[in-house]
Tab-separated table of C-alpha atoms and ligand atoms in Angstrom:
chain	number	residue	atom	x	y	z
L	586	MET	CA	-1.419	15.602	-12.950
L	587	VAL	CA	-5.052	14.851	-11.956
L	588	GLU	CA	-7.369	17.765	-11.402
L	589	SER	CA	-10.910	16.995	-10.579
L	590	ASP	CA	-13.812	17.988	-8.336
L	591	ASN	CA	-14.515	14.280	-8.045
L	592	LEU	CA	-11.026	13.587	-6.796
L	593	ARG	CA	-11.973	10.917	-4.280
L	594	HIS	CA	-13.240	8.729	-7.098
L	595	THR	CA	-10.041	9.077	-9.222
L	596	THR	CA	-8.814	5.786	-10.752
L	597	PHE	CA	-5.663	4.961	-12.612
L	598	PRO	CA	-5.539	2.401	-15.391
L	599	LEU	CA	-3.523	-0.736	-14.964
L	600	ASN	CA	-0.970	-1.524	-17.586
L	601	ASN	CA	-2.081	-5.242	-17.914
L	602	GLY	CA	-5.630	-4.411	-19.084
L	603	SER	CA	-7.191	-5.586	-15.917
L	604	GLY	CA	-9.141	-2.394	-15.282
L	605	ALA	CA	-8.255	0.446	-12.967
L	606	ILE	CA	-7.107	0.946	-9.497
L	607	PRO	CA	-8.787	3.536	-7.212
L	608	ALA	CA	-6.434	6.296	-6.151
L	609	LEU	CA	-7.733	6.560	-2.571
L	610	GLY	CA	-7.043	3.359	-0.630
L	611	PHE	CA	-7.627	2.195	2.813
L	612	GLY	CA	-4.695	0.141	4.462
L	613	THR	CA	-5.389	-2.586	7.009
L	614	LEU	CA	-2.167	-2.482	8.942
L	615	ILE	CA	-4.077	-2.355	12.242
L	616	PRO	CA	-2.635	-4.566	14.986
L	617	ASP	CA	-5.848	-5.092	16.998
L	618	PRO	CA	-8.118	-7.653	15.246
L	619	VAL	CA	-11.376	-6.126	16.564
L	620	ALA	CA	-10.269	-2.702	15.330
L	621	THR	CA	-9.293	-4.187	12.020
L	622	ARG	CA	-12.812	-5.491	11.498
L	623	THR	CA	-14.632	-2.347	12.590
L	624	ALA	CA	-12.292	-0.017	10.778
L	625	THR	CA	-12.452	-2.024	7.543
L	626	ARG	CA	-16.264	-1.964	7.693
L	627	ALA	CA	-16.221	1.775	8.443
L	628	ALA	CA	-13.849	2.431	5.500
L	629	LEU	CA	-16.084	0.649	3.042
L	630	GLU	CA	-19.239	2.331	4.445
L	631	ALA	CA	-17.437	5.769	4.161
L	632	GLY	CA	-16.795	5.068	0.540
L	633	PHE	CA	-13.351	3.602	0.162
L	634	ARG	CA	-13.205	1.005	-2.572
L	635	LEU	CA	-9.679	-0.201	-2.196
L	636	LEU	CA	-8.352	-2.315	0.671
L	637	ASP	CA	-4.677	-3.160	1.202
L	638	ALA	CA	-4.025	-6.294	3.160
L	639	SER	CA	-1.037	-8.587	3.732
L	640	GLU	CA	-0.425	-12.059	5.163
L	641	ARG	CA	2.223	-10.301	7.318
L	642	TYR	CA	-0.442	-8.189	8.999
L	643	ARG	CA	-1.838	-11.461	10.406
L	644	ASN	CA	-5.364	-10.041	10.189
L	645	GLU	CA	-6.584	-11.052	6.823
L	646	GLN	CA	-9.295	-13.173	8.517
L	647	GLU	CA	-10.743	-9.989	10.214
L	648	VAL	CA	-10.543	-8.105	6.871
L	649	GLY	CA	-12.374	-11.030	5.259
L	650	GLU	CA	-14.969	-11.029	8.008
L	651	ALA	CA	-15.703	-7.304	7.508
L	652	LEU	CA	-15.892	-7.840	3.711
L	653	ARG	CA	-18.370	-10.648	4.142
L	654	GLU	CA	-20.551	-8.519	6.436
L	655	VAL	CA	-20.581	-5.718	4.027
L	656	PHE	CA	-21.272	-7.902	0.972
L	657	GLU	CA	-24.047	-9.768	2.819
L	658	ALA	CA	-25.651	-6.463	3.697
L	659	GLY	CA	-26.076	-6.090	-0.091
L	660	GLU	CA	-25.099	-2.566	-0.669
L	661	ILE	CA	-21.587	-3.187	-1.897
L	662	LYS	CA	-20.577	-6.012	-4.236
L	663	ARG	CA	-17.416	-7.886	-4.479
L	664	GLU	CA	-16.710	-6.334	-7.953
L	665	ASP	CA	-17.053	-2.860	-6.502
L	666	VAL	CA	-14.070	-3.236	-4.216
L	667	PHE	CA	-10.402	-3.463	-5.295
L	668	ILE	CA	-8.628	-5.873	-2.924
L	669	ALA	CA	-4.923	-6.236	-2.615
L	670	THR	CA	-2.771	-8.485	-0.526
L	671	LYS	CA	0.909	-9.383	-0.238
L	672	LEU	CA	3.214	-12.287	-0.187
L	673	TRP	CA	5.570	-12.243	2.845
L	674	ASN	CA	9.382	-12.818	2.749
L	675	ASN	CA	9.294	-16.382	4.073
L	676	ASN	CA	7.280	-17.430	1.098
L	677	HIS	CA	9.573	-16.189	-1.812
L	678	ARG	CA	10.513	-19.758	-3.038
L	679	PRO	CA	8.434	-20.431	-6.132
L	680	GLU	CA	6.878	-23.550	-4.756
L	681	ARG	CA	5.694	-21.626	-1.615
L	682	VAL	CA	3.949	-18.811	-3.609
L	683	LYS	CA	0.723	-20.492	-4.624
L	684	PRO	CA	0.010	-22.048	-1.205
L	685	ALA	CA	0.647	-18.649	0.459
L	686	PHE	CA	-1.565	-16.937	-2.021
L	687	GLU	CA	-4.326	-19.543	-1.624
L	688	ALA	CA	-4.071	-19.201	2.220
L	689	SER	CA	-4.589	-15.450	1.822
L	690	LEU	CA	-7.653	-15.957	-0.357
L	691	ARG	CA	-9.130	-18.327	2.129
L	692	ARG	CA	-8.531	-15.988	5.060
L	693	LEU	CA	-10.021	-13.121	3.037
L	694	ARG	CA	-12.878	-15.334	1.926
L	695	LEU	CA	-12.306	-14.425	-1.718
L	696	ASP	CA	-12.097	-16.197	-5.054
L	697	TYR	CA	-9.685	-13.755	-6.522
L	698	VAL	CA	-7.707	-10.652	-5.587
L	699	ASP	CA	-7.365	-7.588	-7.767
L	700	LEU	CA	-3.713	-7.173	-6.897
L	701	TYR	CA	-1.093	-9.318	-5.379
L	702	LEU	CA	2.159	-7.766	-4.308
L	703	ILE	CA	5.644	-9.189	-3.306
L	704	HIS	CA	5.692	-7.378	0.139
L	705	THR	CA	9.467	-6.857	0.075
L	706	PRO	CA	12.295	-7.797	-2.191
L	707	PHE	CA	13.995	-9.622	0.783
L	708	ALA	CA	13.669	-13.431	0.813
L	709	PHE	CA	13.756	-14.903	4.383
L	710	GLN	CA	14.412	-18.541	5.266
L	711	PRO	CA	11.609	-20.507	3.717
L	712	GLY	CA	9.221	-22.008	6.222
L	713	ASP	CA	6.165	-20.990	8.378
L	714	GLU	CA	8.146	-18.655	10.618
L	715	GLN	CA	7.535	-15.072	9.284
L	716	ASP	CA	10.461	-13.578	11.233
L	717	PRO	CA	13.209	-16.217	11.266
L	718	ARG	CA	16.174	-15.346	13.454
L	719	ASP	CA	19.423	-17.008	14.349
L	720	ALA	CA	20.793	-17.519	17.872
L	721	ASN	CA	22.116	-13.902	17.828
L	722	GLY	CA	18.707	-12.410	16.819
L	723	ASN	CA	19.795	-11.693	13.232
L	724	VAL	CA	17.312	-12.255	10.331
L	725	ILE	CA	17.997	-15.431	8.366
L	726	TYR	CA	17.888	-14.529	4.714
L	727	ASP	CA	17.433	-16.972	1.839
L	728	ASP	CA	20.079	-16.617	-0.936
L	729	GLY	CA	18.615	-19.572	-2.862
L	730	VAL	CA	15.858	-17.525	-4.564
L	731	THR	CA	15.893	-14.366	-6.598
L	732	LEU	CA	13.218	-11.632	-6.866
L	733	LEU	CA	12.709	-12.771	-10.544
L	734	ASP	CA	12.112	-16.365	-9.455
L	735	THR	CA	9.379	-15.154	-7.176
L	736	TRP	CA	7.990	-12.745	-9.773
L	737	ARG	CA	7.644	-15.634	-12.242
L	738	ALA	CA	5.601	-17.588	-9.657
L	739	LEU	CA	3.346	-14.514	-9.408
L	740	GLU	CA	3.000	-14.404	-13.148
L	741	GLY	CA	1.703	-18.042	-12.895
L	742	LEU	CA	-1.079	-16.789	-10.606
L	743	VAL	CA	-2.166	-14.229	-13.042
L	744	ASP	CA	-2.218	-16.945	-15.833
L	745	GLU	CA	-4.508	-19.039	-13.609
L	746	GLY	CA	-6.950	-16.081	-13.335
L	747	LYS	CA	-7.059	-15.856	-9.568
L	748	CYS	CA	-5.133	-12.595	-9.351
L	749	ARG	CA	-5.869	-9.792	-11.753
L	750	ALA	CA	-2.637	-7.774	-11.423
L	751	ILE	CA	0.748	-8.157	-9.714
L	752	GLY	CA	3.230	-5.707	-8.339
L	753	LEU	CA	6.048	-4.934	-6.064
L	754	SER	CA	6.312	-3.309	-2.700
L	755	ASP	CA	9.179	-1.724	-0.701
L	756	VAL	CA	11.416	-1.593	-3.722
L	757	GLY	CA	13.594	1.150	-5.171
L	758	LEU	CA	14.208	1.982	-8.811
L	759	GLY	CA	16.724	-0.768	-9.349
L	760	HIS	CA	14.363	-3.657	-8.448
L	761	THR	CA	11.493	-1.892	-10.262
L	762	GLN	CA	13.624	-1.680	-13.507
L	763	GLU	CA	14.835	-5.200	-13.081
L	764	VAL	CA	11.405	-6.762	-12.858
L	765	PHE	CA	9.930	-4.415	-15.468
L	766	GLU	CA	12.646	-5.277	-18.069
L	767	ALA	CA	12.717	-9.099	-17.368
L	768	GLY	CA	9.096	-9.753	-16.466
L	769	ARG	CA	6.748	-11.413	-18.912
L	770	ILE	CA	4.036	-9.683	-17.098
L	771	LYS	CA	5.021	-6.093	-16.110
L	772	PRO	CA	4.444	-4.851	-12.523
L	773	ALA	CA	1.094	-3.027	-12.549
L	774	VAL	CA	1.689	-1.275	-9.243
L	775	VAL	CA	4.685	-0.325	-7.211
L	776	HIS	CA	3.771	0.257	-3.529
L	777	VAL	CA	6.309	2.345	-1.552
L	778	GLU	CA	6.407	4.793	1.355
L	779	SER	CA	5.868	8.239	-0.100
L	780	HIS	CA	4.569	11.646	1.135
L	781	PRO	CA	5.958	15.151	0.935
L	782	TYR	CA	8.960	14.255	3.087
L	783	LEU	CA	9.722	11.273	0.822
L	784	PRO	CA	8.286	12.204	-2.560
L	785	GLN	CA	10.296	9.613	-4.583
L	786	TRP	CA	10.069	11.801	-7.724
L	787	GLU	CA	12.578	9.708	-9.651
L	788	LEU	CA	10.664	6.485	-8.981
L	789	LEU	CA	7.394	8.257	-9.812
L	790	ASP	CA	8.756	9.480	-13.122
L	791	TYR	CA	9.932	5.951	-14.168
L	792	CYS	CA	6.537	4.541	-13.111
L	793	ARG	CA	4.602	7.066	-15.093
L	794	THR	CA	6.785	6.632	-18.161
L	795	ASN	CA	6.236	2.892	-18.047
L	796	GLY	CA	2.542	2.863	-17.233
L	797	ILE	CA	3.037	1.509	-13.618
L	798	VAL	CA	0.891	2.970	-10.876
L	799	MET	CA	2.890	4.162	-7.854
L	800	GLN	CA	0.926	3.673	-4.687
L	801	ALA	CA	2.096	5.676	-1.740
L	802	PHE	CA	1.885	4.289	1.752
L	803	ALA	CA	2.188	6.351	5.011
L	804	ALA	CA	0.558	9.110	3.040
L	805	LEU	CA	-0.113	11.008	6.320
L	806	GLY	CA	3.280	10.194	7.876
L	807	HIS	CA	2.033	7.268	9.938
L	808	SER	CA	1.629	9.494	13.132
L	809	SER	CA	5.377	9.565	13.329
L	810	GLU	CA	7.827	12.361	14.106
L	811	PRO	CA	8.517	14.841	12.580
L	812	ASN	CA	4.697	15.239	12.279
L	813	LEU	CA	3.829	15.728	8.668
L	814	LEU	CA	0.269	16.778	9.607
L	815	ALA	CA	1.747	19.683	11.559
L	816	ASP	CA	4.152	20.868	8.823
L	817	PRO	CA	3.687	24.623	8.445
L	818	VAL	CA	3.280	24.421	4.623
L	819	ILE	CA	0.479	21.840	5.078
L	820	THR	CA	-1.328	23.636	7.877
L	821	ALA	CA	-1.167	26.978	6.077
L	822	ILE	CA	-2.648	25.470	2.857
L	823	ALA	CA	-5.283	23.627	4.948
L	824	GLY	CA	-6.377	27.004	6.609
L	825	ARG	CA	-6.455	28.655	3.186
L	826	VAL	CA	-8.608	25.993	1.466
L	827	ASN	CA	-10.700	25.167	4.459
L	828	LYS	CA	-9.615	21.544	4.647
L	829	THR	CA	-7.822	19.511	7.272
L	830	PRO	CA	-4.079	18.804	6.944
L	831	ALA	CA	-4.861	15.137	6.264
L	832	GLN	CA	-7.184	16.051	3.368
L	833	VAL	CA	-4.455	18.381	1.931
L	834	LEU	CA	-1.856	15.526	1.961
L	835	LEU	CA	-4.280	13.070	0.432
L	836	ALA	CA	-5.293	15.521	-2.296
L	837	TRP	CA	-1.664	16.246	-3.097
L	838	ALA	CA	-0.824	12.672	-3.425
L	839	ILE	CA	-3.588	12.061	-5.988
L	840	GLN	CA	-3.071	15.254	-7.892
L	841	ARG	CA	0.634	14.603	-8.388
L	842	GLY	CA	-0.242	11.269	-9.855
L	843	THR	CA	0.023	8.553	-7.233
L	844	ALA	CA	-2.545	6.164	-5.742
L	845	LEU	CA	-2.182	6.209	-1.894
L	846	LEU	CA	-3.003	4.257	1.264
L	847	THR	CA	-4.093	5.828	4.532
L	848	THR	CA	-5.254	4.041	7.654
L	849	SER	CA	-7.272	4.967	10.667
L	850	LYS	CA	-8.988	3.172	13.458
L	851	THR	CA	-11.071	6.262	14.104
L	852	PRO	CA	-14.514	6.537	12.369
L	853	ALA	CA	-14.516	10.300	12.111
L	854	ARG	CA	-11.039	10.281	10.604
L	855	ILE	CA	-11.988	7.525	8.138
L	856	LYS	CA	-14.843	9.743	6.906
L	857	GLU	CA	-12.614	12.894	6.844
L	858	ASN	CA	-9.936	10.906	4.823
L	859	PHE	CA	-12.504	9.947	2.145
L	860	ASP	CA	-13.762	13.544	1.901
L	861	VAL	CA	-11.001	14.824	-0.320
L	862	SER	CA	-11.291	17.368	-3.033
L	863	ALA	CA	-8.898	18.959	-5.426
L	864	LEU	CA	-6.450	21.632	-4.214
L	865	PRO	CA	-5.650	24.676	-6.359
L	866	HIS	CA	-2.704	24.030	-8.673
L	867	ASP	CA	-0.469	26.528	-6.851
L	868	ALA	CA	-1.032	24.636	-3.490
L	869	VAL	CA	0.043	21.341	-5.115
L	870	GLN	CA	3.031	23.113	-6.498
L	871	GLU	CA	3.861	24.640	-3.136
L	872	ILE	CA	3.867	21.357	-1.399
L	873	SER	CA	6.049	19.760	-4.059
L	874	ASP	CA	8.544	22.596	-4.236
L	875	GLY	CA	8.340	24.195	-0.858
L	876	ILE	CA	8.846	21.244	1.478
L	877	LYS	CA	12.499	20.339	1.613
L	878	LEU	CA	12.748	18.077	4.645
L	879	ARG	CA	13.475	14.496	3.756
L	880	VAL	CA	12.425	11.706	6.154
L	881	ARG	CA	11.873	7.988	5.701
L	882	PHE	CA	9.572	6.787	8.443
L	883	ASN	CA	9.775	2.986	7.775
L	884	ALA	CA	13.108	1.131	7.445
L	885	VAL	CA	11.492	-1.932	5.864
L	886	VAL	CA	13.319	-1.150	2.471
L	887	GLU	CA	16.713	-1.577	4.091
L	888	THR	CA	16.288	-5.017	5.688
L	889	GLY	CA	12.854	-6.398	4.869
L	890	VAL	CA	11.971	-6.247	8.563
L	891	PRO	CA	8.675	-4.273	8.950
L	892	GLY	CA	8.465	-1.418	11.297
L	893	PHE	CA	8.345	2.309	11.596
L	894	ILE	CA	11.461	3.948	12.933
L	895	PRO	CA	10.978	5.188	16.540
L	896	ARG	CA	12.230	8.820	16.798
L	897	GLY	CA	12.635	10.317	20.219
L	898	LYS	CA	12.085	13.986	20.875
L	899	GLY	CA	14.793	16.041	19.287
L	900	SER	CA	16.127	13.298	17.030
J	1469	LIG	N1	4.459	-2.380	2.365
J	1469	LIG	C1	4.814	-1.892	3.464
J	1469	LIG	O1	5.892	-2.167	3.918
J	1469	LIG	C2	3.911	-0.983	4.203
J	1469	LIG	C3	4.288	-0.320	5.332
J	1469	LIG	C4	3.469	0.582	5.919
J	1469	LIG	C5	2.159	0.697	5.538
J	1469	LIG	N2	1.712	-0.056	4.466
J	1469	LIG	C6	0.308	0.036	4.027
J	1469	LIG	O2	-0.086	1.402	3.927
J	1469	LIG	C7	-1.248	1.624	4.781
J	1469	LIG	C8	-1.168	3.028	5.274
J	1469	LIG	O3	0.040	3.331	6.056
J	1469	LIG	P1	0.048	4.105	7.424
J	1469	LIG	O4	-0.602	3.333	8.433
J	1469	LIG	O5	1.426	4.565	7.606
J	1469	LIG	O6	-0.886	5.398	6.956
J	1469	LIG	P2	-0.971	6.906	7.509
J	1469	LIG	O7	-2.422	7.223	7.056
J	1469	LIG	O8	0.182	7.738	7.049
J	1469	LIG	O9	-0.927	6.729	9.101
J	1469	LIG	C9	-1.839	6.159	9.949
J	1469	LIG	C10	-1.866	6.989	11.117
J	1469	LIG	O10	-2.369	8.199	11.007
J	1469	LIG	C11	-3.463	8.537	11.943
J	1469	LIG	N3	-4.476	9.243	11.129
J	1469	LIG	C12	-5.244	8.688	10.080
J	1469	LIG	N4	-6.102	9.668	9.585
J	1469	LIG	C13	-5.827	10.733	10.331
J	1469	LIG	C14	-6.367	12.096	10.314
J	1469	LIG	N5	-7.380	12.440	9.471
J	1469	LIG	N6	-5.886	13.061	11.167
J	1469	LIG	C15	-4.915	12.703	12.046
J	1469	LIG	N7	-4.354	11.468	12.121
J	1469	LIG	C16	-4.792	10.488	11.260
J	1469	LIG	C17	-3.995	7.147	12.304
J	1469	LIG	O11	-4.490	7.256	13.678
J	1469	LIG	P3	-5.712	6.438	14.184
J	1469	LIG	O12	-5.686	5.015	13.620
J	1469	LIG	O13	-5.517	6.469	15.717
J	1469	LIG	O14	-6.940	7.245	13.795
J	1469	LIG	C18	-2.777	6.339	12.269
J	1469	LIG	O15	-1.965	6.396	13.516
J	1469	LIG	C19	-1.089	0.519	5.925
J	1469	LIG	O16	-2.336	0.243	6.508
J	1469	LIG	C20	-0.611	-0.581	5.005
J	1469	LIG	O17	-1.831	-1.171	4.317
J	1469	LIG	C21	2.501	-0.828	3.781
């Protein structure tokens, strides 16, 4: 468990020797391109040193523009920022991996990424359509490629030196074990939805035992219902320690040993989210033990189709 007054600067070592990953990360899943660019800039200016992108977010170009602006301003250098992006489901065939990766690099205006993730373990029909559907609207999957085939293509990218580390996203324990056991290069990061309503203790335990960093997305509950930021355990602790509910959730995530991703288009919230400091040990324990509700906000792990689950009032 991490305890530090300097919590916001916590890093976790990567198991492949390629350095360390900042615990506190900024996600770029922002639908509006202008907002992507301004929020990415604001995040870097606020102090975030990890950006999470994806070809599926269709905004790597705007993330790249924000990075270029910040690098050209001279205060932050490329090597100061840990940049991750992800391979989408239509590019799982090994021969599609390198072109997809290189297209991401071009859009991001980078020579290398620090981390490349397989966005989901679901392979879709190979081709340029990110969301291939049949005449009935059903997703067209690709059973001609396995997750290990795709993983081996990612290992090739590491060998070529354009990608420092590789990992998995939207997987459970089964896929994590499969790739860890069979991979020549072990997954350095497993990126999954996680927060007090979905703590994923078993997966975290496996990751810790095997030197894998678990990176939690939707760390604040993605503005979804039930509202994690209004959970009585969280708001009571926030009142007690004089922090906001968001800061309590982010501190908990780091102190229990995960890296995390949070996102905001709002400059004041971006600053708030970087201003985290350690919670007292009993508050960390209270969140871990005292919150019993279990909710998965994003169903991507079931089908590979991205999207948060709309929940009406009372559901
Ligand atoms: N692999 C995957 O399948 C997957 C899926 C989902 C997400 N991700 C990654 O994880 C990142 C984070 O996920 P997420 O967007 O669900 O994160 P999140 O931080 O849990 O939720 C973001 C939402 O919370 C609001 N918010 C942010 N800070 C706040 C604060 N201090 N107080 C109140 N509300 C606040 C934001 O509103 P405003 O923007 O209006 O301020 C936004 O609506 C994504 O950007 C993406 O990089 C990956």
